[in-house]
mmCIF file of C-alpha atoms and ligand atoms in Angstrom:
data_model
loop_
_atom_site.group_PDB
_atom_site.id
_atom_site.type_symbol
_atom_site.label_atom_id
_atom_site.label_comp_id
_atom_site.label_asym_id
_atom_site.label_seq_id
_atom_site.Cartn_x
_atom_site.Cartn_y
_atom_site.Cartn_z
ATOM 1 C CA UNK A 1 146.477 -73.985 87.763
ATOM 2 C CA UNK A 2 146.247 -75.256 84.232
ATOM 3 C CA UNK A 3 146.309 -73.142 81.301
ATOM 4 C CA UNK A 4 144.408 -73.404 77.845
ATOM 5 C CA UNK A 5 146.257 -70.868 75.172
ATOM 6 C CA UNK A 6 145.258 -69.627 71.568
ATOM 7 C CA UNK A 7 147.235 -69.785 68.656
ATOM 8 C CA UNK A 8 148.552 -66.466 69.384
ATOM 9 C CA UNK A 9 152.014 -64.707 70.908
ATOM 10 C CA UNK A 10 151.644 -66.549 73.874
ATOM 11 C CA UNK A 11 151.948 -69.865 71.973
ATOM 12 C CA UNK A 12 154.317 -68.461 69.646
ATOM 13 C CA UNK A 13 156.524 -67.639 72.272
ATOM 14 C CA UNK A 14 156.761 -70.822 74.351
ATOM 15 C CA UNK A 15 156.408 -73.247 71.137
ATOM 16 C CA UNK A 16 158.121 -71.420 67.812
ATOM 17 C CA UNK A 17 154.962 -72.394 66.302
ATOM 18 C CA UNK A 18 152.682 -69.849 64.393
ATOM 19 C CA UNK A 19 149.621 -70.279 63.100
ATOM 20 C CA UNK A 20 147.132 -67.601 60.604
ATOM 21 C CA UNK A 21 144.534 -67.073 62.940
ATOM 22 C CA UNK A 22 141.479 -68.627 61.830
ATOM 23 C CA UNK A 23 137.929 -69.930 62.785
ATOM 24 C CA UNK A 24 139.083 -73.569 63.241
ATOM 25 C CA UNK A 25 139.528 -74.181 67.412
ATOM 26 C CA UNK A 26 143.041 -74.532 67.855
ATOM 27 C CA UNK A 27 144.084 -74.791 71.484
ATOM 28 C CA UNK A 28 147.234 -75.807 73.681
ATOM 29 C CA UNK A 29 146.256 -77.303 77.072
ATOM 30 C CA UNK A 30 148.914 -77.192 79.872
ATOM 31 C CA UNK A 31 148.597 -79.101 82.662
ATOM 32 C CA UNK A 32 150.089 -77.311 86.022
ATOM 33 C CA UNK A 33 151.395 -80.984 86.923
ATOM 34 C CA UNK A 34 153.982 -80.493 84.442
ATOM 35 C CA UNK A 35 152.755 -83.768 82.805
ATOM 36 C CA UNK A 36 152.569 -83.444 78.608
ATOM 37 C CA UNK A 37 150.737 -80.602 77.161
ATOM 38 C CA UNK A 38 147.873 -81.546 75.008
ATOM 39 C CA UNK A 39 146.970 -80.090 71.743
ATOM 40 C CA UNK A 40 143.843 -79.535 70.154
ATOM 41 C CA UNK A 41 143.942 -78.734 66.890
ATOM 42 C CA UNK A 42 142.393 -79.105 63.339
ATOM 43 C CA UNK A 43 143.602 -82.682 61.705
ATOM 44 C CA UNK A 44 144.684 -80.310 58.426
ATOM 45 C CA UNK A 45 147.514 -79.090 61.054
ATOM 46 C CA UNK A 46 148.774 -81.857 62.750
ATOM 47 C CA UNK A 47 151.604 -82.736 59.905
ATOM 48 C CA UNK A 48 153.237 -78.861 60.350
ATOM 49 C CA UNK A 49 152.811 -78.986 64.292
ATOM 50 C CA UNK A 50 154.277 -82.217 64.909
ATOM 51 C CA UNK A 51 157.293 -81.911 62.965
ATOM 52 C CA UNK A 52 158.358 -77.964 64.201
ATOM 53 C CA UNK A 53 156.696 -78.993 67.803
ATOM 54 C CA UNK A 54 159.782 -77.713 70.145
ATOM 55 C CA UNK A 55 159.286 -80.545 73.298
ATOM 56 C CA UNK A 56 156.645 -83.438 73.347
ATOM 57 C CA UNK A 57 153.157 -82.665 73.352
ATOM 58 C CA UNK A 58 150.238 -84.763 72.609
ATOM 59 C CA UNK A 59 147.480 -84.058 70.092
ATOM 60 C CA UNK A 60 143.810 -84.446 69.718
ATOM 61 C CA UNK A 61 142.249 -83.334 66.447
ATOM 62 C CA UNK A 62 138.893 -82.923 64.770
ATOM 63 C CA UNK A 63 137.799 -82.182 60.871
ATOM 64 C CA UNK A 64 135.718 -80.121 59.210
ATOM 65 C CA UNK A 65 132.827 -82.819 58.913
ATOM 66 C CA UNK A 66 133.199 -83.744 62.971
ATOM 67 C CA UNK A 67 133.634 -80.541 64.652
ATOM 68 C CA UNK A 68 136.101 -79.681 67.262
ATOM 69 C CA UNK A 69 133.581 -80.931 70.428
ATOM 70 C CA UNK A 70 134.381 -84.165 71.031
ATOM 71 C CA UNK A 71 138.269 -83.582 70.310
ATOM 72 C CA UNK A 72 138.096 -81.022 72.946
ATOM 73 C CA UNK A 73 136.330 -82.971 74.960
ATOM 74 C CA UNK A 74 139.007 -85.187 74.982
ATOM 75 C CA UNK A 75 141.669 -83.108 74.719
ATOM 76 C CA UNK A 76 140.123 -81.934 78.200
ATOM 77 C CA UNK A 77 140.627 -85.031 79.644
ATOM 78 C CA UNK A 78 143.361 -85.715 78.849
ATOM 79 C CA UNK A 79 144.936 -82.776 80.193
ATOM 80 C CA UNK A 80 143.217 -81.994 82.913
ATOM 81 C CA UNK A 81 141.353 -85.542 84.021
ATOM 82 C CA UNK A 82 137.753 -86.079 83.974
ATOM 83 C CA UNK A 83 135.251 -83.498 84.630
ATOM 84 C CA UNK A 84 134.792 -79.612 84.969
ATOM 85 C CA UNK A 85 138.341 -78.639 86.647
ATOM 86 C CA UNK A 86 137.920 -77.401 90.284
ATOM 87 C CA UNK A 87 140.238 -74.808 89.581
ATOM 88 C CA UNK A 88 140.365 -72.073 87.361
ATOM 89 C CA UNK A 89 141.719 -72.418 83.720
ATOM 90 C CA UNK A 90 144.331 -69.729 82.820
ATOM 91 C CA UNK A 91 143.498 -68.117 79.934
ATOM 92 C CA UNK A 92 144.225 -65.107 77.810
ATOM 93 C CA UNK A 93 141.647 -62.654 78.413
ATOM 94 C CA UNK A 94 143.001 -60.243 75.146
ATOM 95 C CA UNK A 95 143.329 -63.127 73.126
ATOM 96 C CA UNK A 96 140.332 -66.086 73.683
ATOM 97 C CA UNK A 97 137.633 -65.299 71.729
ATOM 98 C CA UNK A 98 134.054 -66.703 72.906
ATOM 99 C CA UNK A 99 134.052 -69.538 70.072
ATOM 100 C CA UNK A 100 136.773 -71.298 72.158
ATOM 101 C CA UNK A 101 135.543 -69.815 75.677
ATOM 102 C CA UNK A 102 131.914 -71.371 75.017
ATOM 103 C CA UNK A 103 133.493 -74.407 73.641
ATOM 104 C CA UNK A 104 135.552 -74.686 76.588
ATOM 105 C CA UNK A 105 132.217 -74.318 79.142
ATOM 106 C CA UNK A 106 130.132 -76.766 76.826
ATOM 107 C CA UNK A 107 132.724 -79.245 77.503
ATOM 108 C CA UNK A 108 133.313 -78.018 81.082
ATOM 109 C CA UNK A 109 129.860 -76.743 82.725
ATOM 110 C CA UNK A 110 130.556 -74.231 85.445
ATOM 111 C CA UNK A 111 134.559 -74.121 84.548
ATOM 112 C CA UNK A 112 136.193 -71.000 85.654
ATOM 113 C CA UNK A 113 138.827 -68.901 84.024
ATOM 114 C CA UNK A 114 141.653 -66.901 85.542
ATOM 115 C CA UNK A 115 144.088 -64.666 83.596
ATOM 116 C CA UNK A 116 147.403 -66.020 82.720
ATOM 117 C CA UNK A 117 148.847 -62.981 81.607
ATOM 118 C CA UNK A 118 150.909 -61.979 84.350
ATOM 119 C CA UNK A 119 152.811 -65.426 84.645
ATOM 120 C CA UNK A 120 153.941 -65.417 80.929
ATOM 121 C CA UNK A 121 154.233 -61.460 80.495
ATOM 122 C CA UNK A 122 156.872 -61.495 83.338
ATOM 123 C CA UNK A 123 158.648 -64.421 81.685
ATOM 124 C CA UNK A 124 158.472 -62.726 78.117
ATOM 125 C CA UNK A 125 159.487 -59.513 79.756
ATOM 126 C CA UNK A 126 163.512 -60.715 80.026
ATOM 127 C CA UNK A 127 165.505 -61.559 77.256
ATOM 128 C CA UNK A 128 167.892 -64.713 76.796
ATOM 129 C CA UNK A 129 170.888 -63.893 74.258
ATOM 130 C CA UNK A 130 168.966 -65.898 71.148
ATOM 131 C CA UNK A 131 166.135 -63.648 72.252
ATOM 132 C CA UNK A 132 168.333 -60.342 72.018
ATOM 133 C CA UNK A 133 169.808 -61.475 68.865
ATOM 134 C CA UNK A 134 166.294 -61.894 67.172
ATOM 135 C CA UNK A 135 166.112 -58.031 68.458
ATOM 136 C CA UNK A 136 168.911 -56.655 67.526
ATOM 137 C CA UNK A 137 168.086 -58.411 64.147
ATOM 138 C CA UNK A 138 164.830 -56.627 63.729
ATOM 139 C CA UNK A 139 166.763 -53.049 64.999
ATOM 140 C CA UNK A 140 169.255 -53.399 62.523
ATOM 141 C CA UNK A 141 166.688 -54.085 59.759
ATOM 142 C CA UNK A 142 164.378 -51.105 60.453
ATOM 143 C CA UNK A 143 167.534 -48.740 60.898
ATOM 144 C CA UNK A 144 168.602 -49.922 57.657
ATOM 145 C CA UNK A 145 165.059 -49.814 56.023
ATOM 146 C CA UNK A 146 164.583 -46.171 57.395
ATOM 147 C CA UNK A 147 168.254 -45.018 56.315
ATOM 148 C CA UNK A 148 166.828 -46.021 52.996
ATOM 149 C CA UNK A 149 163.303 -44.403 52.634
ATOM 150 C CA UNK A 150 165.291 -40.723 53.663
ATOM 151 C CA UNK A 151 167.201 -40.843 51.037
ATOM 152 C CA UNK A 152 164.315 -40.935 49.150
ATOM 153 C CA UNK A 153 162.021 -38.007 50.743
ATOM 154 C CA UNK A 154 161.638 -35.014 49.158
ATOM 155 C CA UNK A 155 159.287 -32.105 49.523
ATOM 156 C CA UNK A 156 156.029 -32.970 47.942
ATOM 157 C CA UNK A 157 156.227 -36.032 48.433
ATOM 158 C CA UNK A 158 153.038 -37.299 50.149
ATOM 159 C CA UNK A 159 152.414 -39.214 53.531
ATOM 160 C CA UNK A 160 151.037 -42.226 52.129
ATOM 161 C CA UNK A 161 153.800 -42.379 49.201
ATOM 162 C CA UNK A 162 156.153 -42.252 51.987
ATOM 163 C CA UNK A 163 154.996 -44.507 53.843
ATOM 164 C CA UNK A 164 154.467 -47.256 50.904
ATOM 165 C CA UNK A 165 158.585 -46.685 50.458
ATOM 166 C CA UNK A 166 159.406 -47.120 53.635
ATOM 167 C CA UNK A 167 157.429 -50.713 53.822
ATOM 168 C CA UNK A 168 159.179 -51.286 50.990
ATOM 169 C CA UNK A 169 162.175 -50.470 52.372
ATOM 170 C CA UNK A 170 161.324 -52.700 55.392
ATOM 171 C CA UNK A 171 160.857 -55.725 53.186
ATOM 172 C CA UNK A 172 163.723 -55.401 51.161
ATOM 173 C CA UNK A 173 165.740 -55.051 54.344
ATOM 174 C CA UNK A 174 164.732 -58.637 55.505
ATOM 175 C CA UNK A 175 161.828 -58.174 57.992
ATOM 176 C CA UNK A 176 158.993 -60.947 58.341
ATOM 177 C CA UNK A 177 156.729 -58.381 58.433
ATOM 178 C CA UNK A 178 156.058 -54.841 59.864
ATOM 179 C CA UNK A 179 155.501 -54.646 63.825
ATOM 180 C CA UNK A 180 152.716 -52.427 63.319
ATOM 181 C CA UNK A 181 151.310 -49.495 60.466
ATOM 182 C CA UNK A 182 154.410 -47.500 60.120
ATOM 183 C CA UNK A 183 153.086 -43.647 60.898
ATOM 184 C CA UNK A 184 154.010 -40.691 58.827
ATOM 185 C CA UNK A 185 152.898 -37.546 60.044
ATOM 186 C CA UNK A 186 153.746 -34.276 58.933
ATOM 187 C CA UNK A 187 153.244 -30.773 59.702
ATOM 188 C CA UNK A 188 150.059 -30.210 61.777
ATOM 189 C CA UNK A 189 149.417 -34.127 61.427
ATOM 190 C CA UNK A 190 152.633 -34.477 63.465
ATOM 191 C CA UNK A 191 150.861 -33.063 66.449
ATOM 192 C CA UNK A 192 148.152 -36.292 66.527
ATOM 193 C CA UNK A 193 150.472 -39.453 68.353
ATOM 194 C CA UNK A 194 148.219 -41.917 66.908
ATOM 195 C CA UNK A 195 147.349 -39.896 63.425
ATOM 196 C CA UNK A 196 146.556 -42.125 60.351
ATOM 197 C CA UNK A 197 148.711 -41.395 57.389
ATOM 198 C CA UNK A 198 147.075 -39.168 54.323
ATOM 199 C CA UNK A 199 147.472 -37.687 51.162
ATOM 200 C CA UNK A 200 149.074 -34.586 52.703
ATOM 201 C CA UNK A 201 152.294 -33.309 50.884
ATOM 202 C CA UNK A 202 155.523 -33.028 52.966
ATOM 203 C CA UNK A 203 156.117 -29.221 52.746
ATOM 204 C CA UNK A 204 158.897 -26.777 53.583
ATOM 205 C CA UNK A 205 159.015 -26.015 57.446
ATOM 206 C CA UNK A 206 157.011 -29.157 58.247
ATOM 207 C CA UNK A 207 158.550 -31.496 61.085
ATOM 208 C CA UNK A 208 157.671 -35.287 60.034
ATOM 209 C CA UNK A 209 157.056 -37.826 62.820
ATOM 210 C CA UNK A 210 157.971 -41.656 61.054
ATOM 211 C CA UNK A 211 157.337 -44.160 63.553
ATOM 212 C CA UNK A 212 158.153 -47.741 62.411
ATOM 213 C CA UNK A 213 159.149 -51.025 63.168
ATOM 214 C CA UNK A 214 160.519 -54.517 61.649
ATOM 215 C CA UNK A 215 159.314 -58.165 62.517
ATOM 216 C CA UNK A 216 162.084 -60.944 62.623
ATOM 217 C CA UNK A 217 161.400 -64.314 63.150
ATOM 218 C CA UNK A 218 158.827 -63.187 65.635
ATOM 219 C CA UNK A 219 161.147 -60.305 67.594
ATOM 220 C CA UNK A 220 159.895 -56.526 66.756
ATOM 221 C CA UNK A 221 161.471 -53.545 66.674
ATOM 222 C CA UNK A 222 160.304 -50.059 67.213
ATOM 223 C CA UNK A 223 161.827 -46.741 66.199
ATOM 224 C CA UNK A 224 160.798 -43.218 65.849
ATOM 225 C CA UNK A 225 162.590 -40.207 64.489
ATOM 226 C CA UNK A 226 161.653 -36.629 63.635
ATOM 227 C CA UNK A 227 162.569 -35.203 60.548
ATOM 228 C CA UNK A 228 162.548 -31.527 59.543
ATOM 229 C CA UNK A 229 161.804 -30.603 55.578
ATOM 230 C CA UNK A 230 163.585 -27.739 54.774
ATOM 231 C CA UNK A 231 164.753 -25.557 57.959
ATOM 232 C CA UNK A 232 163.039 -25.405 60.844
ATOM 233 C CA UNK A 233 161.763 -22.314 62.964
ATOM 234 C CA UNK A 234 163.698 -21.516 66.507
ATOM 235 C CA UNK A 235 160.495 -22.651 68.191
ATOM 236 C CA UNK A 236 160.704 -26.217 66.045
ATOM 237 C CA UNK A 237 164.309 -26.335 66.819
ATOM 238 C CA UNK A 238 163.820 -25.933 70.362
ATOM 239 C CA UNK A 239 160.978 -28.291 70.682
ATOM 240 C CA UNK A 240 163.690 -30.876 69.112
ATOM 241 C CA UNK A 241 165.962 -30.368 71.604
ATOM 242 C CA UNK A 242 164.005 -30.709 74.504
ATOM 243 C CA UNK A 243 162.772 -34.033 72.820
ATOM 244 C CA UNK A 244 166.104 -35.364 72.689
ATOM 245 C CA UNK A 245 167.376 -34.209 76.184
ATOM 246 C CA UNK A 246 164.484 -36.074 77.513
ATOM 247 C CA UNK A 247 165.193 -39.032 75.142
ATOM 248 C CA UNK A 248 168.840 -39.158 76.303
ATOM 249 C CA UNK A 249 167.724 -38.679 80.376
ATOM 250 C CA UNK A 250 165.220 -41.751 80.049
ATOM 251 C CA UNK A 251 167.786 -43.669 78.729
ATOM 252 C CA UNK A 252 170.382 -43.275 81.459
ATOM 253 C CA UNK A 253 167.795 -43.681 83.810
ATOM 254 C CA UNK A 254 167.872 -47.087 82.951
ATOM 255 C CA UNK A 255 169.548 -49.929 84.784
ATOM 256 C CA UNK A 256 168.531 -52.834 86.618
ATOM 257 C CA UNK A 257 166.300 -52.500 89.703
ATOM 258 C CA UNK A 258 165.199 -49.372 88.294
ATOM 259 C CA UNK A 259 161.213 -49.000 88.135
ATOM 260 C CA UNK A 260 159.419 -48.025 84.596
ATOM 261 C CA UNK A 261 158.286 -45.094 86.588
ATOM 262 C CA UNK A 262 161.143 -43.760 87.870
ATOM 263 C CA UNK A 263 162.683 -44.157 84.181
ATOM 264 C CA UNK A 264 159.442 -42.107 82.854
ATOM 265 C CA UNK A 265 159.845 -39.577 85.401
ATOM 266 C CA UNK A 266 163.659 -39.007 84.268
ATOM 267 C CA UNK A 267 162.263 -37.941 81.113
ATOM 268 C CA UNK A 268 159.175 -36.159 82.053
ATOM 269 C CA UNK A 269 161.426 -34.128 83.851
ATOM 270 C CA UNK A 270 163.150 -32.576 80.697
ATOM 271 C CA UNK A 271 160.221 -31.776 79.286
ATOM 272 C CA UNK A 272 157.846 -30.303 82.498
ATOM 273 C CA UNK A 273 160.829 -28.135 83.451
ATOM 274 C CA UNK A 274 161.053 -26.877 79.760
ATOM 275 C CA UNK A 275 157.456 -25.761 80.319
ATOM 276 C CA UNK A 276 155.739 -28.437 78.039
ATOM 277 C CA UNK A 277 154.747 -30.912 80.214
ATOM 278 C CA UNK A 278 151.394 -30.570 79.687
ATOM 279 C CA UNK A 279 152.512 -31.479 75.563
ATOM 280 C CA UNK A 280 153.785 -34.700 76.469
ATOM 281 C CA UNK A 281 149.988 -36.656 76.346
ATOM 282 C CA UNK A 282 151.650 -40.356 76.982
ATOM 283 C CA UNK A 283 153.607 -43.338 78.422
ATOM 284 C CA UNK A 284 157.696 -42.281 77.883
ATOM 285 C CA UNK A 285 157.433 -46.133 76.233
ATOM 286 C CA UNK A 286 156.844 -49.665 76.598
ATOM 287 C CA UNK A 287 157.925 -53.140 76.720
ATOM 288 C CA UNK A 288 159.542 -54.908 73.409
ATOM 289 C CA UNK A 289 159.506 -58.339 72.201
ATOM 290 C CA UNK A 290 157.152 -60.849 70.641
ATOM 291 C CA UNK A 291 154.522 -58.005 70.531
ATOM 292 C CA UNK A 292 155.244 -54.430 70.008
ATOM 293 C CA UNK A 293 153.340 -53.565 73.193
ATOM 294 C CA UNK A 294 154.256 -55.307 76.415
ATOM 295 C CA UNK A 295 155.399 -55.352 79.621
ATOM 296 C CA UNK A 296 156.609 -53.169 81.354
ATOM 297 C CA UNK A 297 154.872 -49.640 80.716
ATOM 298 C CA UNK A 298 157.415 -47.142 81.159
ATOM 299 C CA UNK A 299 154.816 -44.948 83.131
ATOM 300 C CA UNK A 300 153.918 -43.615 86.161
ATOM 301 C CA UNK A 301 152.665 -46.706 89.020
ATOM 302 C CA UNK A 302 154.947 -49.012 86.768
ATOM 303 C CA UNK A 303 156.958 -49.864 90.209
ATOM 304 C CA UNK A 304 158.175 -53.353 89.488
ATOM 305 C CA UNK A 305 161.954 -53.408 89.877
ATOM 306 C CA UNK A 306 163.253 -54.025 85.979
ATOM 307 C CA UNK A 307 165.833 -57.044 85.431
ATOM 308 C CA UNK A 308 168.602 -57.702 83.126
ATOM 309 C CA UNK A 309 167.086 -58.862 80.117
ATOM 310 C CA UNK A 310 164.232 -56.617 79.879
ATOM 311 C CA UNK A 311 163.770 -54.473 76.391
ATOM 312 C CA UNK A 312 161.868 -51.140 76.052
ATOM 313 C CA UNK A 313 161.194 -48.434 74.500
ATOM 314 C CA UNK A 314 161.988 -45.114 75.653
ATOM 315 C CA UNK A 315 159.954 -42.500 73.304
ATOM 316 C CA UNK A 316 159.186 -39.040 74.986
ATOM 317 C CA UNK A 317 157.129 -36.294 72.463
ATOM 318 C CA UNK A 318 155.844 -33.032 72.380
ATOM 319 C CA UNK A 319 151.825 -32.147 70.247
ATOM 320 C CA UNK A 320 151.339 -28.780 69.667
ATOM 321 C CA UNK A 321 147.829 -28.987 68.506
ATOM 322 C CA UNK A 322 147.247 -27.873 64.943
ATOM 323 C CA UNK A 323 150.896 -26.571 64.867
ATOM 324 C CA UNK A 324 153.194 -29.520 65.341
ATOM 325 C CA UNK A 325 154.889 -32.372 66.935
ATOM 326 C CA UNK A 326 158.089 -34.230 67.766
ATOM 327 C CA UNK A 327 158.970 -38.125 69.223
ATOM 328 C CA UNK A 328 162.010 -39.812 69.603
ATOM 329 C CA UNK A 329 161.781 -43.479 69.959
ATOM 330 C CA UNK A 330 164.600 -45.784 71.362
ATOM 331 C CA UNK A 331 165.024 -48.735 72.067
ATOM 332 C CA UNK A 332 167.006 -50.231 75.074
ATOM 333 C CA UNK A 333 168.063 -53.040 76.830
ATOM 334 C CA UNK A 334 168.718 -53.561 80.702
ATOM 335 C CA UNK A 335 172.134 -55.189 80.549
ATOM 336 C CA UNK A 336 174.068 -56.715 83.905
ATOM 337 C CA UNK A 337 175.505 -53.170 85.157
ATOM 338 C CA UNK A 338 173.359 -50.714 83.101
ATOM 339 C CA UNK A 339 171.706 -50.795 79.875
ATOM 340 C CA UNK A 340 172.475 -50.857 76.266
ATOM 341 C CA UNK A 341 170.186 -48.837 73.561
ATOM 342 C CA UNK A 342 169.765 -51.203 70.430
ATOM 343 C CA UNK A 343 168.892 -48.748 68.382
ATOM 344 C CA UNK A 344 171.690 -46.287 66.867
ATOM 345 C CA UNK A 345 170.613 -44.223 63.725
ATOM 346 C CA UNK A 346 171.468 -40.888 63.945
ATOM 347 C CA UNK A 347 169.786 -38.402 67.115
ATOM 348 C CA UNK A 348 170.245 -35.102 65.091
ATOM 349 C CA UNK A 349 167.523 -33.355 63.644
ATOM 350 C CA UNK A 350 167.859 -34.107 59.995
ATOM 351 C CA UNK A 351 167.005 -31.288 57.162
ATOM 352 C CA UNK A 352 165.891 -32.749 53.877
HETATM 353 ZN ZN1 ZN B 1 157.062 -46.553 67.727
HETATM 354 ZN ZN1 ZN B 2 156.728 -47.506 70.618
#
């Protein structure tokens, strides 16, 4: 089965190249023969591509006064021989949007897609060493970033303000770019996984979720840790704990051949035998790499066996609606005879 990807992670991964993501049709044909990909892309491109291009490929392009039709055409052709393929074209279902999928059938009446996603997630799933590097890279950048911004918290001290030092922080660290929003949530915020930041003020007794991550040449990081302004009550305390026993069992769950399930369940465990299962509303994590959300889902029905190589997050949390909440996010490695966490700041609730 051929493949036709987008300028996207996918692309990234296989060819180094990166491209803003615009309007202008931009696609990589690969033919399942193993004969030279094709390229169709604008001409204003073709200078950059060639020269970073990673292995031969062959390009068709098109301008702004021509359009991109007959160069796909072409391109088609080319890649796949004449005519609407009889087989289906892989493509990526999260990332083609229908300006390239109705280019593709006006050039190709009646073709039929499949989704190419599970080939190349499985093969961006495990790590090579350059690969790890990149990661650990991007770990030691956000730890370093993140070492820096709690220096700088104080009470008062808003969500957003926070958050605006910390991608600061980030920046001046070395990323590329952030992996995703970085979340600050405090207090009652705190109990919302997904909350948005605001103008609340960091107060005395709050617990403050700060979820962030670091881009490195195209590797992401992820890290979470819950921070306690002024001293917590028992109850906060206790919730911590939990947290972290939970962290620290889904970690040494993990080895190779063990499912994503079976390492979620080591940490639901913690927490449902604690008596808060029912406050632990998601996934204990997810896959790592060129995207901060991939395979494997560290969740229940996750059953394929995980190799050496493969990066995750492991990132159990209790919400205590309106009252509170806690997360602490890890990142880990399957290594030959075990695993390896990446990440290392410190585990210990830390009192500003
Ligand atoms: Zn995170
Ligand atoms: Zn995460």
């Amino acid at each position: 089965m051929g493949a036709a990807l987008m300028p996207a992670t996918n692309l990234a991964y296989l060819t180094g190249l990166r491209f803003h993501p615009g309007k202008r049709l931009t696609l990589l044909l690969v033919p399942a023969n193993g004969a030279t990909p094709v390229m169709v892309l604008p001409q204003l491109e073709l200078e950059r591509v060639r020269a970073s291009a990673p292995f031969p490929m062959r390009y068709v392009t098109w301008s702004d006064d021509t359009g991109p039709s007959a160069a796909l055409a072409a391109g088609m052709e080319a890649a796949f021989g004449a005519g609407t393929p009889d087989k289906p074209l892989a493509v990526e279902p999260a990332a083609m949007r229908l300006l390239e999928l109705r280019a593709l059938e006006a050039v190709a009446p009646g073709l039929r897609t499949a989704d190419v996603d599970p080939l190349l997630s499985e093969l961006r799933m495990v790590k090579d060493t350059a690969e790890l590097d990149l990661m650990e890279r991007a770990v030691a950048i956000i730890e370093q970033a993140l070492r820096v911004a709690l220096d700088q918290v104080r009470p008062g001290m808003s969500e957003r303000a926070l958050s605006r030092m910390l991608s600061d922080a980030i920046f001046a660290a070395g990323a590329d770019g952030e992996s995703f929003a970085n979340i600050v949530a405090s207090g009652p915020n705190a109990a919302n996984p997904h909350h948005e930041n605001s103008e609340r003020l960091l107060q005395a007794g709050d617990l403050v979720i700060i979820d962030c991550g670091a881009i490195y040449r195209g590797y992401h990081s992820d890290i979470t840790r819950t921070i306690a302004i002024g001293e917590p009550d028992a109850e906060a305390r206790r919730i911590y704990e939990i947290v972290l026993a939970a962290n620290e069992a889904g970690r040494a769950a993990a080895r190779p051949g063990v499912t994503g399930a079976a390492i979620d369940a080591a940490a639901r465990a913690v927490i449902e035998a604690a008596g808060y299962g029912a406050a632990f509303v998601h996934r204990t994590g997810h896959g790592l790499g060129t995207e901060t959300h991939e395979l494997p889902n560290i969740v229940a029905g996750s059953d394929t066996p995980l190799a050496p190589g493969t990066v995750f997050t492991v990132e159990p949390g209790i919400y205590l609606s309106g009252r509170l909440g806690v997360r602490i996010e890890d990142d880990v490695v399957i290594t030959a005879d075990g695993s390896r966490t990446l990440t290392s700041f410190p585990r210990e609730l830390i009192v500003v």
